[in-house]
XYZ file of C-alpha atoms in Angstrom:
480
model
C -15.846 -31.323 -15.128
C -14.814 -29.866 -18.456
C -16.178 -26.333 -18.698
C -16.735 -26.859 -22.401
C -19.411 -29.550 -21.743
C -22.881 -28.134 -22.167
C -25.086 -28.273 -19.089
C -28.832 -28.401 -19.887
C -30.862 -29.367 -16.810
C -34.153 -28.668 -18.588
C -35.055 -30.246 -21.924
C -38.260 -29.387 -23.738
C -40.827 -32.102 -23.140
C -44.565 -32.723 -23.306
C -45.135 -31.541 -19.757
C -44.002 -28.036 -20.784
C -46.577 -27.777 -23.619
C -49.881 -26.002 -23.169
C -51.226 -26.825 -26.614
C -51.270 -23.181 -27.635
C -48.536 -22.653 -30.249
C -47.537 -19.027 -29.595
C -47.472 -19.531 -25.812
C -45.376 -22.707 -26.141
C -42.911 -20.995 -28.517
C -42.355 -18.272 -25.943
C -41.995 -20.852 -23.147
C -39.346 -22.721 -25.175
C -37.241 -19.543 -25.345
C -37.444 -19.216 -21.568
C -36.292 -22.837 -21.128
C -33.308 -22.097 -23.391
C -32.436 -19.064 -21.222
C -32.606 -21.188 -18.060
C -30.129 -23.677 -19.571
C -27.765 -20.875 -20.579
C -27.851 -19.488 -17.041
C -27.288 -22.993 -15.635
C -24.172 -23.352 -17.802
C -22.918 -19.953 -16.632
C -23.672 -20.735 -12.984
C -21.970 -24.140 -13.110
C -18.739 -22.686 -14.500
C -18.649 -19.909 -11.884
C -18.406 -17.182 -14.502
C -19.330 -13.687 -13.382
C -21.739 -11.563 -15.355
C -20.710 -7.998 -16.071
C -23.122 -5.093 -15.470
C -23.636 -4.464 -19.192
C -24.354 -8.140 -19.845
C -26.765 -8.326 -16.863
C -28.621 -5.280 -18.160
C -28.882 -6.968 -21.570
C -30.367 -10.158 -20.048
C -32.840 -8.188 -17.933
C -33.847 -6.136 -20.965
C -34.500 -9.431 -22.765
C -36.653 -10.692 -19.894
C -38.548 -7.438 -19.926
C -39.216 -7.768 -23.644
C -40.240 -11.403 -23.135
C -42.620 -10.426 -20.337
C -44.254 -7.633 -22.312
C -44.901 -9.853 -25.338
C -45.676 -13.126 -23.540
C -47.944 -11.665 -20.884
C -49.875 -9.671 -23.485
C -50.384 -12.872 -25.480
C -51.611 -14.874 -22.482
C -53.879 -12.132 -21.101
C -55.426 -11.522 -24.507
C -56.062 -15.259 -24.882
C -57.735 -15.441 -21.450
C -59.906 -12.409 -22.236
C -60.910 -13.740 -25.635
C -62.014 -17.137 -24.294
C -63.481 -15.588 -21.163
C -61.833 -17.385 -18.282
C -63.002 -17.008 -14.705
C -62.043 -13.556 -13.337
C -60.480 -15.175 -10.251
C -57.906 -16.951 -12.401
C -57.378 -13.898 -14.634
C -56.693 -11.667 -11.591
C -54.218 -14.089 -10.022
C -52.535 -14.680 -13.371
C -52.142 -10.975 -14.059
C -50.802 -10.451 -10.536
C -48.086 -13.073 -11.121
C -47.187 -11.250 -14.354
C -46.914 -7.962 -12.481
C -44.760 -9.624 -9.778
C -42.426 -10.972 -12.474
C -41.935 -7.501 -13.979
C -41.305 -6.003 -10.520
C -38.724 -8.643 -9.642
C -36.915 -8.141 -12.965
C -36.641 -4.417 -12.251
C -35.457 -5.110 -8.694
C -32.607 -7.273 -9.985
C -31.198 -4.309 -11.909
C -29.790 -3.095 -8.603
C -27.682 -6.235 -8.028
C -24.224 -4.829 -7.192
C -22.239 -8.010 -6.534
C -21.263 -9.618 -9.886
C -20.471 -12.881 -8.100
C -24.102 -13.119 -6.925
C -25.892 -11.924 -10.055
C -25.861 -15.243 -11.947
C -27.132 -17.434 -9.035
C -29.879 -14.918 -8.169
C -31.003 -14.626 -11.783
C -30.870 -18.401 -12.259
C -32.998 -19.101 -9.201
C -35.524 -16.487 -10.197
C -36.032 -17.874 -13.700
C -36.146 -21.528 -12.590
C -38.700 -20.563 -9.931
C -40.786 -18.927 -12.616
C -40.399 -22.005 -14.796
C -41.385 -24.324 -11.948
C -44.228 -22.452 -10.276
C -45.712 -20.482 -13.182
C -45.164 -22.291 -16.487
C -45.558 -25.813 -15.060
C -48.368 -24.763 -12.726
C -50.238 -21.520 -13.446
C -49.885 -21.653 -17.236
C -50.831 -25.354 -17.315
C -53.930 -24.495 -15.243
C -54.742 -21.732 -17.722
C -54.414 -24.158 -20.629
C -56.746 -26.705 -19.013
C -59.375 -24.043 -18.400
C -59.063 -22.744 -21.965
C -59.639 -26.239 -23.347
C -62.611 -26.871 -20.996
C -64.293 -23.611 -21.971
C -63.732 -24.327 -25.670
C -65.426 -27.719 -25.101
C -68.505 -25.945 -23.709
C -67.880 -25.765 -19.966
C -68.589 -22.591 -18.082
C -65.706 -20.443 -16.952
C -66.626 -21.051 -13.318
C -66.770 -24.840 -13.764
C -63.478 -24.865 -15.623
C -61.853 -22.829 -12.794
C -63.188 -25.181 -10.130
C -61.975 -28.225 -12.061
C -58.507 -26.727 -12.535
C -58.362 -25.861 -8.847
C -58.986 -29.486 -7.936
C -56.176 -30.655 -10.232
C -53.168 -30.832 -7.903
C -49.589 -30.444 -9.035
C -47.308 -33.486 -9.070
C -45.274 -33.018 -5.829
C -42.551 -35.371 -7.076
C -41.874 -33.286 -10.155
C -41.970 -30.083 -8.136
C -39.534 -31.466 -5.564
C -37.201 -32.749 -8.258
C -37.208 -29.445 -10.114
C -36.575 -27.560 -6.873
C -33.702 -29.922 -6.022
C -32.093 -29.436 -9.435
C -32.472 -25.699 -9.080
C -30.922 -25.684 -5.601
C -28.132 -28.036 -6.677
C -27.125 -25.797 -9.549
C -27.375 -22.813 -7.246
C -25.021 -24.532 -4.811
C -22.621 -25.348 -7.658
C -22.727 -21.712 -8.702
C -21.913 -20.578 -5.171
C -19.038 -23.057 -4.858
C -17.625 -22.050 -8.213
C -17.928 -18.431 -7.257
C -16.076 -19.177 -4.032
C -13.398 -21.062 -5.978
C -13.098 -18.113 -8.362
C -12.603 -15.763 -5.408
C -10.027 -18.114 -3.874
C -8.241 -18.332 -7.218
C -8.216 -14.568 -7.512
C -6.835 -14.315 -3.973
C -4.175 -16.919 -4.745
C -3.202 -15.133 -7.939
C -2.924 -11.885 -5.997
C -0.817 -13.556 -3.301
C 1.376 -15.176 -5.951
C 1.759 -11.814 -7.686
C 2.645 -10.132 -4.378
C 5.112 -12.894 -3.488
C 6.613 -12.740 -6.965
C 7.016 -8.978 -6.602
C 8.652 -9.487 -3.181
C 11.017 -12.107 -4.617
C 11.799 -9.835 -7.562
C 12.590 -6.972 -5.183
C 14.696 -9.258 -2.996
C 16.488 -10.590 -6.072
C 17.195 -7.075 -7.287
C 18.467 -6.100 -3.833
C 20.665 -9.200 -3.755
C 22.000 -8.419 -7.222
C 22.796 -4.855 -6.143
C 24.484 -6.208 -3.006
C 26.556 -8.628 -5.072
C 27.511 -5.833 -7.472
C 28.475 -3.671 -4.509
C 30.504 -6.512 -2.988
C 32.226 -7.117 -6.312
C 33.040 -3.422 -6.627
C 34.299 -3.409 -3.028
C 36.406 -6.497 -3.736
C 37.965 -4.859 -6.792
C 38.665 -1.700 -4.832
C 40.227 -3.688 -1.987
C 42.422 -5.548 -4.461
C 43.463 -2.242 -5.989
C 44.124 -0.846 -2.532
C 46.190 -3.905 -1.623
C 48.118 -3.629 -4.865
C 48.807 0.070 -4.313
C 49.795 -0.604 -0.703
C 52.243 -3.297 -1.837
C 53.684 -1.014 -4.495
C 53.833 1.812 -1.969
C 55.692 -0.393 0.490
C 58.110 -1.441 -2.228
C 58.574 2.172 -3.292
C 59.236 3.221 0.308
C 61.846 0.482 0.694
C 63.529 1.316 -2.618
C 63.517 5.026 -1.806
C 65.079 4.402 1.584
C 67.751 2.092 0.173
C 68.680 4.513 -2.606
C 68.468 7.659 -0.554
C 71.357 6.756 1.762
C 73.981 6.000 -0.921
C 72.628 8.929 -2.911
C 73.556 11.187 -0.022
C 77.054 9.706 -0.011
C 77.459 10.275 -3.741
C 76.173 13.847 -3.575
C 78.445 14.651 -0.650
C 81.457 12.977 -2.212
C 80.840 14.677 -5.525
C 81.027 18.060 -3.856
C 84.224 17.067 -2.119
C 85.633 15.669 -5.377
C 84.957 18.958 -7.119
C 86.766 20.814 -4.359
C 89.738 18.422 -4.612
C 89.842 18.818 -8.385
C 89.841 22.579 -8.120
C 92.718 22.429 -5.599
C 94.731 20.078 -7.827
C 94.205 22.357 -10.832
C 95.305 25.301 -8.721
C 98.403 23.293 -7.692
C 99.129 22.536 -11.345
C 98.939 26.245 -12.139
C 101.387 27.000 -9.318
C 103.782 24.318 -10.527
C 103.633 25.699 -14.063
C 104.589 29.180 -12.838
C 107.481 27.806 -10.807
C 109.069 25.825 -13.595
C 108.376 28.347 -16.309
C 111.673 29.403 -17.857
C 113.688 26.995 -15.690
C 115.669 23.911 -16.527
C 112.631 21.680 -16.051
C 110.307 23.696 -18.301
C 110.547 21.242 -21.190
C 109.915 18.267 -18.930
C 106.852 20.000 -17.441
C 105.498 20.918 -20.859
C 105.805 17.308 -22.015
C 104.091 16.006 -18.862
C 101.381 18.618 -19.152
C 100.723 17.753 -22.777
C 100.499 14.024 -21.979
C 97.847 14.518 -19.282
C 95.684 16.798 -21.516
C 95.465 19.206 -18.605
C 93.759 21.950 -20.636
C 90.914 19.623 -21.653
C 90.491 18.378 -18.078
C 90.364 21.967 -16.837
C 87.611 22.737 -19.376
C 85.618 19.493 -19.089
C 85.729 18.922 -15.330
C 83.149 21.616 -14.349
C 80.794 20.289 -17.033
C 81.115 16.708 -15.781
C 80.527 17.772 -12.188
C 77.487 19.900 -13.184
C 75.966 17.037 -15.220
C 76.537 14.655 -12.332
C 74.835 17.086 -9.961
C 71.861 17.375 -12.321
C 71.636 13.586 -12.550
C 71.742 13.339 -8.775
C 68.993 15.969 -8.613
C 66.815 13.904 -10.937
C 67.435 10.816 -8.876
C 66.577 12.811 -5.772
C 63.323 13.992 -7.380
C 62.430 10.389 -8.196
C 63.185 9.363 -4.629
C 60.954 12.135 -3.306
C 58.198 11.093 -5.723
C 58.489 7.509 -4.515
C 58.348 8.683 -0.922
C 55.293 10.838 -1.650
C 53.597 7.891 -3.358
C 54.435 5.538 -0.499
C 53.421 7.980 2.206
C 49.727 8.059 3.127
C 50.060 11.818 3.376
C 48.104 14.002 5.793
C 45.320 12.065 7.469
C 43.204 14.879 8.884
C 39.918 15.524 7.048
C 37.357 18.269 7.191
C 34.547 19.741 5.162
C 35.960 21.458 2.104
C 34.451 23.852 -0.425
C 34.558 21.778 -3.619
C 34.929 24.732 -5.968
C 37.920 26.045 -3.982
C 39.707 22.679 -4.299
C 39.251 22.764 -8.065
C 40.361 26.385 -8.323
C 43.560 25.671 -6.374
C 44.393 22.766 -8.669
C 43.690 24.898 -11.768
C 45.844 27.743 -10.471
C 48.699 25.368 -9.574
C 48.794 23.945 -13.127
C 48.290 27.216 -15.008
C 52.007 27.269 -15.860
C 51.591 24.057 -17.875
C 49.314 25.792 -20.390
C 50.732 26.719 -23.756
C 49.513 29.503 -26.044
C 46.249 28.493 -27.705
C 45.293 26.072 -24.971
C 42.084 26.992 -23.147
C 40.638 25.810 -19.858
C 36.842 25.974 -19.523
C 35.078 25.791 -16.157
C 31.637 24.187 -16.217
C 30.325 24.328 -12.672
C 28.580 26.738 -10.363
C 27.861 26.475 -6.668
C 28.894 23.031 -5.440
C 28.268 21.130 -2.199
C 31.068 20.704 0.310
C 33.293 17.599 0.402
C 34.670 15.725 3.380
C 38.381 15.114 2.834
C 41.962 16.245 3.015
C 42.552 19.426 1.002
C 46.240 18.755 0.289
C 45.603 15.292 -1.116
C 42.547 16.268 -3.161
C 44.342 19.236 -4.724
C 47.243 16.918 -5.613
C 44.833 14.465 -7.241
C 43.182 17.121 -9.424
C 46.583 18.651 -10.236
C 47.709 15.261 -11.564
C 44.585 14.989 -13.758
C 44.987 18.531 -15.112
C 48.717 18.054 -15.729
C 47.946 14.852 -17.643
C 45.300 16.670 -19.690
C 47.677 19.466 -20.697
C 50.340 16.945 -21.692
C 47.742 15.072 -23.770
C 47.416 18.217 -25.941
C 51.094 17.677 -26.851
C 51.783 21.419 -27.006
C 49.099 21.977 -29.687
C 45.997 24.143 -29.581
C 43.217 22.515 -27.589
C 40.646 22.784 -24.827
C 40.375 21.290 -21.377
C 36.967 21.306 -19.696
C 36.561 20.942 -15.945
C 32.958 20.209 -15.079
C 31.428 19.264 -11.733
C 27.918 18.460 -10.590
C 26.233 16.757 -7.639
C 24.652 13.431 -8.577
C 22.626 11.742 -5.869
C 24.822 11.333 -2.809
C 28.061 11.976 -4.733
C 29.983 14.764 -6.389
C 31.122 13.993 -9.920
C 34.093 15.920 -11.336
C 35.214 15.440 -14.957
C 38.464 16.594 -16.516
C 38.106 16.280 -20.286
C 40.600 17.133 -23.026
C 40.474 16.978 -26.816
C 44.046 15.730 -27.090
C 45.647 12.596 -28.465
C 43.501 10.082 -26.561
C 44.450 6.500 -25.701
C 43.970 3.055 -27.167
C 42.405 0.243 -25.135
C 45.737 -1.259 -24.077
C 46.984 2.060 -22.705
C 43.673 2.868 -21.043
C 43.736 -0.473 -19.203
C 47.095 0.367 -17.564
C 46.802 4.121 -17.112
C 46.458 3.934 -13.309
C 49.293 1.445 -12.775
C 52.212 2.850 -10.769
C 55.299 3.651 -12.917
C 53.372 3.197 -16.190
C 53.880 6.105 -18.577
C 53.617 6.791 -22.304
C 56.124 9.643 -22.166
C 59.688 9.285 -23.431
C 62.279 7.944 -21.003
C 63.292 10.590 -18.517
C 60.175 12.738 -19.051
C 57.712 10.960 -16.812
C 57.746 8.742 -13.747
C 54.265 7.185 -14.152
C 53.183 8.119 -10.635
C 50.815 11.069 -11.163
C 47.657 9.225 -12.245
C 48.308 6.284 -9.934
C 48.666 8.720 -7.022
C 45.417 10.445 -8.047
C 43.718 7.036 -8.163
C 45.053 6.160 -4.709
C 43.910 9.491 -3.238
C 40.405 9.206 -4.673
C 40.186 5.621 -3.449
C 41.269 6.644 0.052
C 38.406 9.175 0.108
C 35.841 6.454 -0.609
C 35.443 7.408 -4.262
C 36.451 5.982 -7.599
C 38.256 7.259 -10.674
C 37.528 6.052 -14.194
C 38.474 7.124 -17.707
C 36.941 6.969 -21.167
C 39.138 7.623 -24.173
C 39.629 6.926 -27.876
C 42.705 7.550 -30.007
C 42.568 10.999 -31.564
C 39.351 11.921 -29.721
C 40.658 12.962 -26.333
C 40.060 11.583 -22.870
C 37.660 12.176 -19.997
C 38.693 11.368 -16.419
C 35.700 11.095 -14.081
C 36.096 11.373 -10.309
C 33.181 10.350 -8.072
C 33.459 11.343 -4.420
C 30.869 10.727 -1.670
C 29.203 13.786 -0.191
C 28.933 14.191 3.595
C 25.684 12.932 5.100
C 23.235 15.814 5.745
C 23.118 16.929 9.345
């Protein structure tokens, strides 16, 4: 049924009329109220406490005015006291029942209770008692005695068919009201269950999204680890292959220098022997053709440069071996602040005049890790920060703070910064922005590998001309 359709079980008809205008006008208002309550009951709508109080106040006002009108009319005409007493008692019962309904606590029951009360009043008072009153009033006005009019009214029985039909309509609408109220409660329960299920699905969806994000992060980290492992394996192989011939070259170069020195000494001896002899001119010509003086002067320089070159190659080999080696594997609880202080002290020689290092941390929780590796990682970050200042005046800030179940360490500089292309490759092995021969491109990649091996992650934010901030996040040990 469309809730917008008006339900009016009672329509004003002749059988409602008493023939007394003011009484009938008041009865018509009560019929209208019954229809309004029927509409409300049929739709299952609840009545709020304030609205119920308003309706009951209206019934109280109706009772005070209507009952005064009827009782005054009965007194003026002089009806039989037996009818007047019973009529007044029904009025008093009505007022008492209205007051009793003010204590109705269940809003789902208020409308059916109120509807049944008013329809009962309409059925058993207006269509019965008030009609009896009207018949007696008319009989007395025609000249009958009050007693005779009362006896005649008492013998006038009510139509049982009408009474039964009215009672059936009232009960039917009451049943509809109860069913609609039950449906409303079921709907509310369903809405609550849907809301709870929706909340559960939302929570599960959020958990799934977090799991997927975590899996994606783990996948990226595994790919990075695989890439670093492959590069490390390559570096180890290259270092091994180069290291052996490098040893030969270094050894042979030392021997070659010794041989050269012995040959030069032999040439000096030969020059002394032939000096002033018959072969002096021949020796001088041979000596001049071999540019012996230049060789004597240049040979130590060539050997020294070669040794320095071999030293650089050796340093590169050692760097490759360090990068390829997993390093010490033992871990223990470490004082975080001490790790940072060791890294700062180890890189203090890289500072130039006018360059300041600011510590921004107090007491810090302990870390679980390898002290040698972690110090190396922070040394690489600090060394990179000092180089980013490019020898100019600047500031490096080292800050650390616990955040949830992690320790976050930031190394920030106000140096040259990086563009997006450089920032994307900064942790790649062998990538460097320094001039050829001044950097191997293994410091930041090693730091990244070390942090990764400790279950953390390393990220950077940077802009050209605005400096860089490297952020290390390391897991804290679980509380004991």
